Amino acid sequence: MAEKKLSFEQSMSRLEEIVGKLEQGACGLDESLKLFEEGAKLVGSCNQMLDQAEQKVDLLLNAETGQEEPFGQEG
């Protein structure tokens, strides 16, 4: 079964749940590793979504202002 793609907000919420469980220390080693792996995947997914959003903002700002420089790299 294919995994459902979570929104940024859903991913962050799940990450908070995972961190909470790991901080409690009540999970066994196997479960902790599974949670850590899931969290690492979610972090990667969130970073990718943030990068895409930043690229969209760059395009919008550059189109509106006619700037040639990428967002956040002023000369």
CSV table of C-alpha atoms in Angstrom, one decimal:
chain,number,residue,atom,x,y,z
A,1,MET,CA,0.0,0.0,0.0
A,2,ALA,CA,1.4,3.4,-1.0
A,3,GLU,CA,2.0,5.9,1.8
A,4,LYS,CA,-0.2,9.0,1.8
A,5,LYS,CA,1.8,12.2,1.3
A,6,LEU,CA,1.4,14.4,4.4
A,7,SER,CA,1.1,18.1,4.3
A,8,PHE,CA,3.8,20.2,6.0
A,9,GLU,CA,1.6,20.8,9.0
A,10,GLN,CA,0.7,17.1,9.3
A,11,SER,CA,4.4,16.1,9.1
A,12,MET,CA,5.4,18.6,11.8
A,13,SER,CA,2.6,17.4,14.0
A,14,ARG,CA,3.7,13.8,13.6
A,15,LEU,CA,7.3,14.9,14.3
A,16,GLU,CA,6.2,16.5,17.6
A,17,GLU,CA,4.5,13.2,18.5
A,18,ILE,CA,7.6,11.2,17.7
A,19,VAL,CA,9.9,13.5,19.7
A,20,GLY,CA,7.5,13.4,22.7
A,21,LYS,CA,7.5,9.6,22.7
A,22,LEU,CA,11.3,9.4,22.4
A,23,GLU,CA,11.8,12.0,25.1
A,24,GLN,CA,9.6,10.0,27.5
A,25,GLY,CA,12.0,7.1,27.1
A,26,ALA,CA,9.2,4.5,27.4
A,27,CYS,CA,9.8,2.9,24.1
A,28,GLY,CA,12.0,-0.1,23.6
A,29,LEU,CA,15.0,0.0,21.4
A,30,ASP,CA,13.3,-1.5,18.3
A,31,GLU,CA,10.3,0.9,18.6
A,32,SER,CA,12.7,3.9,19.2
A,33,LEU,CA,14.7,3.0,16.1
A,34,LYS,CA,11.5,2.8,14.0
A,35,LEU,CA,10.3,6.1,15.4
A,36,PHE,CA,13.7,7.7,14.7
A,37,GLU,CA,13.7,6.4,11.1
A,38,GLU,CA,10.2,7.8,10.6
A,39,GLY,CA,11.2,11.1,12.0
A,40,ALA,CA,14.3,11.3,9.8
A,41,LYS,CA,12.1,10.7,6.8
A,42,LEU,CA,9.6,13.4,7.9
A,43,VAL,CA,12.4,15.9,8.4
A,44,GLY,CA,13.7,15.2,4.9
A,45,SER,CA,10.2,15.6,3.5
A,46,CYS,CA,9.7,18.9,5.5
A,47,ASN,CA,13.0,20.3,4.3
A,48,GLN,CA,12.0,19.5,0.7
A,49,MET,CA,8.7,21.2,1.1
A,50,LEU,CA,10.4,24.3,2.6
A,51,ASP,CA,12.9,24.4,-0.3
A,52,GLN,CA,10.1,24.2,-2.8
A,53,ALA,CA,8.2,27.0,-1.0
A,54,GLU,CA,11.3,29.1,-0.9
A,55,GLN,CA,11.8,28.6,-4.7
A,56,LYS,CA,8.2,29.7,-5.3
A,57,VAL,CA,8.8,32.8,-3.2
A,58,ASP,CA,12.0,33.6,-5.1
A,59,LEU,CA,10.2,33.3,-8.4
A,60,LEU,CA,7.3,35.5,-7.2
A,61,LEU,CA,9.6,38.2,-5.8
A,62,ASN,CA,11.8,38.2,-8.8
A,63,ALA,CA,8.9,38.3,-11.2
A,64,GLU,CA,7.4,41.2,-9.3
A,65,THR,CA,10.5,43.3,-8.7
A,66,GLY,CA,12.6,42.2,-11.7
A,67,GLN,CA,15.4,41.1,-9.5
A,68,GLU,CA,18.1,38.8,-10.9
A,69,GLU,CA,19.6,37.8,-7.5
A,70,PRO,CA,18.2,34.7,-5.7
A,71,PHE,CA,16.3,35.3,-2.5
A,72,GLY,CA,18.5,35.9,0.5
A,73,GLN,CA,21.7,36.6,-1.5
A,74,GLU,CA,21.9,40.3,-1.7
A,75,GLY,CA,25.1,41.8,-3.0
